[in-house]
């Protein structure tokens, strides 16, 4: 959706001709084509403005007819095409609920030509992929931090609706001419089609997809840490000018040199250590939440825009906030020693895990890329230094030479954390919040990264308790919001599975266009089941 891409005016034979009218919009050019969609530049005759229009056009499954309609290449593809179409519309419906400056703004969506369209805000700018190719000199630590700050806010907004992006890449983030970053669509139709047609293609972007995205089941769960890996990989690409090695290649013998071990002029070691931590191959060794990644980067939330969709009150289940602890008590001043950098060992996967992935869970790769095409609040929270406590001198006391200087609370707190053998990661996070721009910022970030890795490696895995739950597969058509015992659990699709405790539950599925579907289920320990409902088969 960039102005530079407007040179591709006509596009391929699969594109609509210039001058085609779609509702109130007139096609004026082609901005980009991908395996599963086309983005056009268009003029809105109703509101007299330029917009970007995305068309659902899965090239592997469909082609353009003479009347501009989209038809499947073979009858066997119809069900897959239809499911992808519904997912495309669902994505537009979700994005239309948000008004976040770093999330693509959807104006409207509709069906026409036997396919679907989304009208979006037209952004003047370039993708990170284009910036690295043509203007690499703009990539500095400050530039990266600004992009990270804004995209992390966008991802966190998606998580309020229990949605993972799963498609963060250099061609899916646009940096506008004013420097603000925008996260584009998250290709849910591509992912749905990939799930449906494993024999046809799997939609992953090598270098940016973490290891858990190569597994087709719950053996390697996905969460915010999945998007965090991809975003860190985008920063790696911006700095090094090439994508990281694929996560599959990194499993056995990691060929990637950590960023902090390179002599990268202009980039602080603490910043690079934070990216290295987010690029850990085992998911459990990465920051698990947006807040945890912010803490590693030294990003503080004050002043950041927080868009919330109406009625959204529930976070994604895997997003936890860093616990807030009481400030550390001051200790006696100690001599400040330079922090010793301990290089974390490269992650080693158990042989059985590698064998399982390579033997059965890996999905065949096909490099089909998706089509991608507020004022920036950059606030540094500075805490005022503690005011010195005036000495209380009795009137009758003889004069003294000078009051003792105020204790250096920051140095005392850091010395206590640095030297204590039982220092926890949460305590380091508290220190970073107390002194966000302090003298010990870099060693504190390094220490936090070391503790995060050490905790996941050293702590023994607790024995799995006996299952007192059961897994229920969801099959909701076309979509619906799922409630269990009155509590919202998410929207299906994309939600595919519920884990329910043993006992009796009332399940309600809501789609505003149809009557509610309510059912009573009895969950037996360890016995899986299915909750299925097709709203289109119900007369309103």
PDB file of N, CA and C in Angstrom, residues 429-486:
ATOM      1  N   UNK A 429      13.213  -6.399  36.694  1.00  0.00           N
ATOM      2  CA  UNK A 429      12.182  -5.629  35.999  1.00  0.00           C
ATOM      3  C   UNK A 429      11.743  -4.431  36.838  1.00  0.00           C
ATOM      4  N   UNK A 430      11.627  -4.625  38.159  1.00  0.00           N
ATOM      5  CA  UNK A 430      11.280  -3.514  39.045  1.00  0.00           C
ATOM      6  C   UNK A 430      12.361  -2.441  38.984  1.00  0.00           C
ATOM      7  N   UNK A 431      13.630  -2.872  39.011  1.00  0.00           N
ATOM      8  CA  UNK A 431      14.744  -1.920  38.948  1.00  0.00           C
ATOM      9  C   UNK A 431      14.683  -1.110  37.653  1.00  0.00           C
ATOM     10  N   UNK A 432      14.400  -1.773  36.527  1.00  0.00           N
ATOM     11  CA  UNK A 432      14.333  -1.069  35.242  1.00  0.00           C
ATOM     12  C   UNK A 432      13.170  -0.083  35.207  1.00  0.00           C
ATOM     13  N   UNK A 433      12.075  -0.407  35.883  1.00  0.00           N
ATOM     14  CA  UNK A 433      10.969   0.548  35.944  1.00  0.00           C
ATOM     15  C   UNK A 433      11.312   1.739  36.834  1.00  0.00           C
ATOM     16  N   UNK A 434      12.068   1.483  37.900  1.00  0.00           N
ATOM     17  CA  UNK A 434      12.442   2.559  38.813  1.00  0.00           C
ATOM     18  C   UNK A 434      13.457   3.508  38.182  1.00  0.00           C
ATOM     19  N   UNK A 435      14.366   2.948  37.385  1.00  0.00           N
ATOM     20  CA  UNK A 435      15.439   3.753  36.787  1.00  0.00           C
ATOM     21  C   UNK A 435      15.481   3.479  35.280  1.00  0.00           C
ATOM     22  N   UNK A 436      14.474   3.940  34.535  1.00  0.00           N
ATOM     23  CA  UNK A 436      14.378   3.582  33.110  1.00  0.00           C
ATOM     24  C   UNK A 436      15.521   4.109  32.257  1.00  0.00           C
ATOM     25  N   UNK A 437      16.162   5.192  32.675  1.00  0.00           N
ATOM     26  CA  UNK A 437      17.287   5.747  31.920  1.00  0.00           C
ATOM     27  C   UNK A 437      18.507   5.892  32.828  1.00  0.00           C
ATOM     28  N   UNK A 438      18.646   4.951  33.748  1.00  0.00           N
ATOM     29  CA  UNK A 438      19.722   5.035  34.728  1.00  0.00           C
ATOM     30  C   UNK A 438      21.084   4.626  34.190  1.00  0.00           C
ATOM     31  N   UNK A 439      22.070   4.700  35.076  1.00  0.00           N
ATOM     32  CA  UNK A 439      23.457   4.403  34.682  1.00  0.00           C
ATOM     33  C   UNK A 439      23.672   2.919  34.444  1.00  0.00           C
ATOM     34  N   UNK A 440      22.800   2.083  34.998  1.00  0.00           N
ATOM     35  CA  UNK A 440      23.008   0.634  34.918  1.00  0.00           C
ATOM     36  C   UNK A 440      22.004  -0.027  33.969  1.00  0.00           C
ATOM     37  N   UNK A 441      21.509   0.753  33.006  1.00  0.00           N
ATOM     38  CA  UNK A 441      20.482   0.246  32.093  1.00  0.00           C
ATOM     39  C   UNK A 441      20.978  -0.962  31.300  1.00  0.00           C
ATOM     40  N   UNK A 442      22.169  -0.852  30.709  1.00  0.00           N
ATOM     41  CA  UNK A 442      22.688  -1.935  29.864  1.00  0.00           C
ATOM     42  C   UNK A 442      22.979  -3.197  30.672  1.00  0.00           C
ATOM     43  N   UNK A 443      23.756  -3.124  31.782  1.00  0.00           N
ATOM     44  CA  UNK A 443      23.988  -4.364  32.538  1.00  0.00           C
ATOM     45  C   UNK A 443      22.710  -4.954  33.128  1.00  0.00           C
ATOM     46  N   UNK A 444      21.730  -4.094  33.459  1.00  0.00           N
ATOM     47  CA  UNK A 444      20.475  -4.623  34.005  1.00  0.00           C
ATOM     48  C   UNK A 444      19.714  -5.413  32.944  1.00  0.00           C
ATOM     49  N   UNK A 445      19.699  -4.910  31.714  1.00  0.00           N
ATOM     50  CA  UNK A 445      19.029  -5.654  30.639  1.00  0.00           C
ATOM     51  C   UNK A 445      19.739  -6.978  30.380  1.00  0.00           C
ATOM     52  N   UNK A 446      21.068  -6.955  30.404  1.00  0.00           N
ATOM     53  CA  UNK A 446      21.814  -8.197  30.194  1.00  0.00           C
ATOM     54  C   UNK A 446      21.503  -9.200  31.296  1.00  0.00           C
ATOM     55  N   UNK A 447      21.482  -8.710  32.529  1.00  0.00           N
ATOM     56  CA  UNK A 447      21.206  -9.595  33.664  1.00  0.00           C
ATOM     57  C   UNK A 447      19.801 -10.184  33.560  1.00  0.00           C
ATOM     58  N   UNK A 448      18.839  -9.360  33.117  1.00  0.00           N
ATOM     59  CA  UNK A 448      17.470  -9.839  32.961  1.00  0.00           C
ATOM     60  C   UNK A 448      17.405 -10.932  31.904  1.00  0.00           C
ATOM     61  N   UNK A 449      18.111 -10.734  30.795  1.00  0.00           N
ATOM     62  CA  UNK A 449      18.126 -11.755  29.743  1.00  0.00           C
ATOM     63  C   UNK A 449      18.750 -13.048  30.246  1.00  0.00           C
ATOM     64  N   UNK A 450      19.854 -12.941  31.023  1.00  0.00           N
ATOM     65  CA  UNK A 450      20.513 -14.134  31.558  1.00  0.00           C
ATOM     66  C   UNK A 450      19.582 -14.895  32.498  1.00  0.00           C
ATOM     67  N   UNK A 451      18.879 -14.151  33.362  1.00  0.00           N
ATOM     68  CA  UNK A 451      17.993 -14.805  34.324  1.00  0.00           C
ATOM     69  C   UNK A 451      16.812 -15.464  33.622  1.00  0.00           C
ATOM     70  N   UNK A 452      16.304 -14.821  32.572  1.00  0.00           N
ATOM     71  CA  UNK A 452      15.181 -15.401  31.833  1.00  0.00           C
ATOM     72  C   UNK A 452      15.564 -16.726  31.206  1.00  0.00           C
ATOM     73  N   UNK A 453      16.752 -16.753  30.584  1.00  0.00           N
ATOM     74  CA  UNK A 453      17.224 -17.991  29.965  1.00  0.00           C
ATOM     75  C   UNK A 453      17.533 -19.040  31.017  1.00  0.00           C
ATOM     76  N   UNK A 454      18.232 -18.626  32.098  1.00  0.00           N
ATOM     77  CA  UNK A 454      18.625 -19.581  33.133  1.00  0.00           C
ATOM     78  C   UNK A 454      17.416 -20.218  33.797  1.00  0.00           C
ATOM     79  N   UNK A 455      16.358 -19.414  34.003  1.00  0.00           N
ATOM     80  CA  UNK A 455      15.170 -19.953  34.673  1.00  0.00           C
ATOM     81  C   UNK A 455      14.518 -21.052  33.851  1.00  0.00           C
ATOM     82  N   UNK A 456      14.453 -20.839  32.535  1.00  0.00           N
ATOM     83  CA  UNK A 456      13.802 -21.846  31.690  1.00  0.00           C
ATOM     84  C   UNK A 456      14.645 -23.095  31.531  1.00  0.00           C
ATOM     85  N   UNK A 457      15.991 -22.947  31.620  1.00  0.00           N
ATOM     86  CA  UNK A 457      16.875 -24.099  31.445  1.00  0.00           C
ATOM     87  C   UNK A 457      17.043 -24.871  32.738  1.00  0.00           C
ATOM     88  N   UNK A 458      17.199 -24.130  33.866  1.00  0.00           N
ATOM     89  CA  UNK A 458      17.573 -24.773  35.118  1.00  0.00           C
ATOM     90  C   UNK A 458      16.387 -25.358  35.873  1.00  0.00           C
ATOM     91  N   UNK A 459      15.234 -24.701  35.808  1.00  0.00           N
ATOM     92  CA  UNK A 459      14.115 -25.160  36.613  1.00  0.00           C
ATOM     93  C   UNK A 459      13.579 -26.477  36.081  1.00  0.00           C
ATOM     94  N   UNK A 460      13.442 -27.481  36.941  1.00  0.00           N
ATOM     95  CA  UNK A 460      12.895 -28.762  36.473  1.00  0.00           C
ATOM     96  C   UNK A 460      11.438 -28.607  36.089  1.00  0.00           C
ATOM     97  N   UNK A 461      11.070 -29.323  35.069  1.00  0.00           N
ATOM     98  CA  UNK A 461       9.680 -29.293  34.628  1.00  0.00           C
ATOM     99  C   UNK A 461       8.809 -30.066  35.618  1.00  0.00           C
ATOM    100  N   UNK A 462       7.754 -29.433  36.135  1.00  0.00           N
ATOM    101  CA  UNK A 462       6.880 -30.154  37.064  1.00  0.00           C
ATOM    102  C   UNK A 462       6.187 -31.315  36.371  1.00  0.00           C
ATOM    103  N   UNK A 463       5.960 -32.346  37.150  1.00  0.00           N
ATOM    104  CA  UNK A 463       5.262 -33.509  36.594  1.00  0.00           C
ATOM    105  C   UNK A 463       3.856 -33.106  36.179  1.00  0.00           C
ATOM    106  N   UNK A 464       3.462 -33.566  35.047  1.00  0.00           N
ATOM    107  CA  UNK A 464       2.141 -33.209  34.531  1.00  0.00           C
ATOM    108  C   UNK A 464       1.063 -33.817  35.427  1.00  0.00           C
ATOM    109  N   UNK A 465       0.144 -32.982  35.929  1.00  0.00           N
ATOM    110  CA  UNK A 465      -0.923 -33.534  36.769  1.00  0.00           C
ATOM    111  C   UNK A 465      -1.870 -34.390  35.943  1.00  0.00           C
ATOM    112  N   UNK A 466      -2.542 -35.257  36.632  1.00  0.00           N
ATOM    113  CA  UNK A 466      -3.525 -36.096  35.959  1.00  0.00           C
ATOM    114  C   UNK A 466      -4.604 -35.218  35.337  1.00  0.00           C
ATOM    115  N   UNK A 467      -4.903 -35.506  34.106  1.00  0.00           N
ATOM    116  CA  UNK A 467      -5.839 -34.654  33.370  1.00  0.00           C
ATOM    117  C   UNK A 467      -7.196 -34.632  34.051  1.00  0.00           C
ATOM    118  N   UNK A 468      -7.686 -33.426  34.342  1.00  0.00           N
ATOM    119  CA  UNK A 468      -9.029 -33.250  34.867  1.00  0.00           C
ATOM    120  C   UNK A 468      -9.849 -32.426  33.889  1.00  0.00           C
ATOM    121  N   UNK A 469      -9.385 -32.392  32.660  1.00  0.00           N
ATOM    122  CA  UNK A 469     -10.051 -31.613  31.629  1.00  0.00           C
ATOM    123  C   UNK A 469     -10.241 -32.469  30.382  1.00  0.00           C
ATOM    124  N   UNK A 470     -10.917 -31.894  29.425  1.00  0.00           N
ATOM    125  CA  UNK A 470     -11.077 -32.540  28.121  1.00  0.00           C
ATOM    126  C   UNK A 470     -11.027 -31.467  27.050  1.00  0.00           C
ATOM    127  N   UNK A 471     -10.569 -31.862  25.885  1.00  0.00           N
ATOM    128  CA  UNK A 471     -10.431 -30.933  24.766  1.00  0.00           C
ATOM    129  C   UNK A 471     -11.618 -31.083  23.821  1.00  0.00           C
ATOM    130  N   UNK A 472     -12.240 -29.959  23.487  1.00  0.00           N
ATOM    131  CA  UNK A 472     -13.382 -29.957  22.576  1.00  0.00           C
ATOM    132  C   UNK A 472     -13.032 -29.158  21.324  1.00  0.00           C
ATOM    133  N   UNK A 473     -13.169 -29.807  20.180  1.00  0.00           N
ATOM    134  CA  UNK A 473     -12.915 -29.147  18.901  1.00  0.00           C
ATOM    135  C   UNK A 473     -14.123 -28.291  18.525  1.00  0.00           C
ATOM    136  N   UNK A 474     -13.855 -27.111  17.953  1.00  0.00           N
ATOM    137  CA  UNK A 474     -14.919 -26.202  17.543  1.00  0.00           C
ATOM    138  C   UNK A 474     -15.086 -26.239  16.029  1.00  0.00           C
ATOM    139  N   UNK A 475     -16.335 -26.341  15.590  1.00  0.00           N
ATOM    140  CA  UNK A 475     -16.646 -26.287  14.159  1.00  0.00           C
ATOM    141  C   UNK A 475     -17.849 -25.366  13.989  1.00  0.00           C
ATOM    142  N   UNK A 476     -17.571 -24.064  13.918  1.00  0.00           N
ATOM    143  CA  UNK A 476     -18.612 -23.051  13.851  1.00  0.00           C
ATOM    144  C   UNK A 476     -18.605 -22.438  12.455  1.00  0.00           C
ATOM    145  N   UNK A 477     -19.760 -22.377  11.812  1.00  0.00           N
ATOM    146  CA  UNK A 477     -19.875 -21.821  10.466  1.00  0.00           C
ATOM    147  C   UNK A 477     -20.953 -20.742  10.446  1.00  0.00           C
ATOM    148  N   UNK A 478     -20.766 -19.564   9.818  1.00  0.00           N
ATOM    149  CA  UNK A 478     -19.473 -19.104   9.311  1.00  0.00           C
ATOM    150  C   UNK A 478     -18.527 -18.646  10.409  1.00  0.00           C
ATOM    151  N   UNK A 479     -19.108 -18.124  11.529  1.00  0.00           N
ATOM    152  CA  UNK A 479     -18.295 -17.740  12.671  1.00  0.00           C
ATOM    153  C   UNK A 479     -19.235 -17.445  13.831  1.00  0.00           C
ATOM    154  N   UNK A 480     -18.679 -17.386  15.013  1.00  0.00           N
ATOM    155  CA  UNK A 480     -19.481 -17.063  16.180  1.00  0.00           C
ATOM    156  C   UNK A 480     -18.618 -16.809  17.398  1.00  0.00           C
ATOM    157  N   UNK A 481     -19.137 -15.999  18.308  1.00  0.00           N
ATOM    158  CA  UNK A 481     -18.466 -15.763  19.584  1.00  0.00           C
ATOM    159  C   UNK A 481     -18.912 -16.838  20.568  1.00  0.00           C
ATOM    160  N   UNK A 482     -17.950 -17.520  21.187  1.00  0.00           N
ATOM    161  CA  UNK A 482     -18.241 -18.679  22.028  1.00  0.00           C
ATOM    162  C   UNK A 482     -18.217 -18.269  23.499  1.00  0.00           C
ATOM    163  N   UNK A 483     -19.280 -18.614  24.218  1.00  0.00           N
ATOM    164  CA  UNK A 483     -19.367 -18.377  25.657  1.00  0.00           C
ATOM    165  C   UNK A 483     -19.518 -19.720  26.361  1.00  0.00           C
ATOM    166  N   UNK A 484     -18.789 -19.900  27.451  1.00  0.00           N
ATOM    167  CA  UNK A 484     -18.908 -21.101  28.269  1.00  0.00           C
ATOM    168  C   UNK A 484     -19.298 -20.666  29.671  1.00  0.00           C
ATOM    169  N   UNK A 485     -20.456 -21.110  30.110  1.00  0.00           N
ATOM    170  CA  UNK A 485     -20.977 -20.738  31.435  1.00  0.00           C
ATOM    171  C   UNK A 485     -20.998 -19.223  31.603  1.00  0.00           C
ATOM    172  N   UNK A 486     -21.367 -18.521  30.534  1.00  0.00           N
ATOM    173  CA  UNK A 486     -21.497 -17.073  30.584  1.00  0.00           C
ATOM    174  C   UNK A 486     -20.219 -16.294  30.369  1.00  0.00           C
TER     175      UNK A 486
END
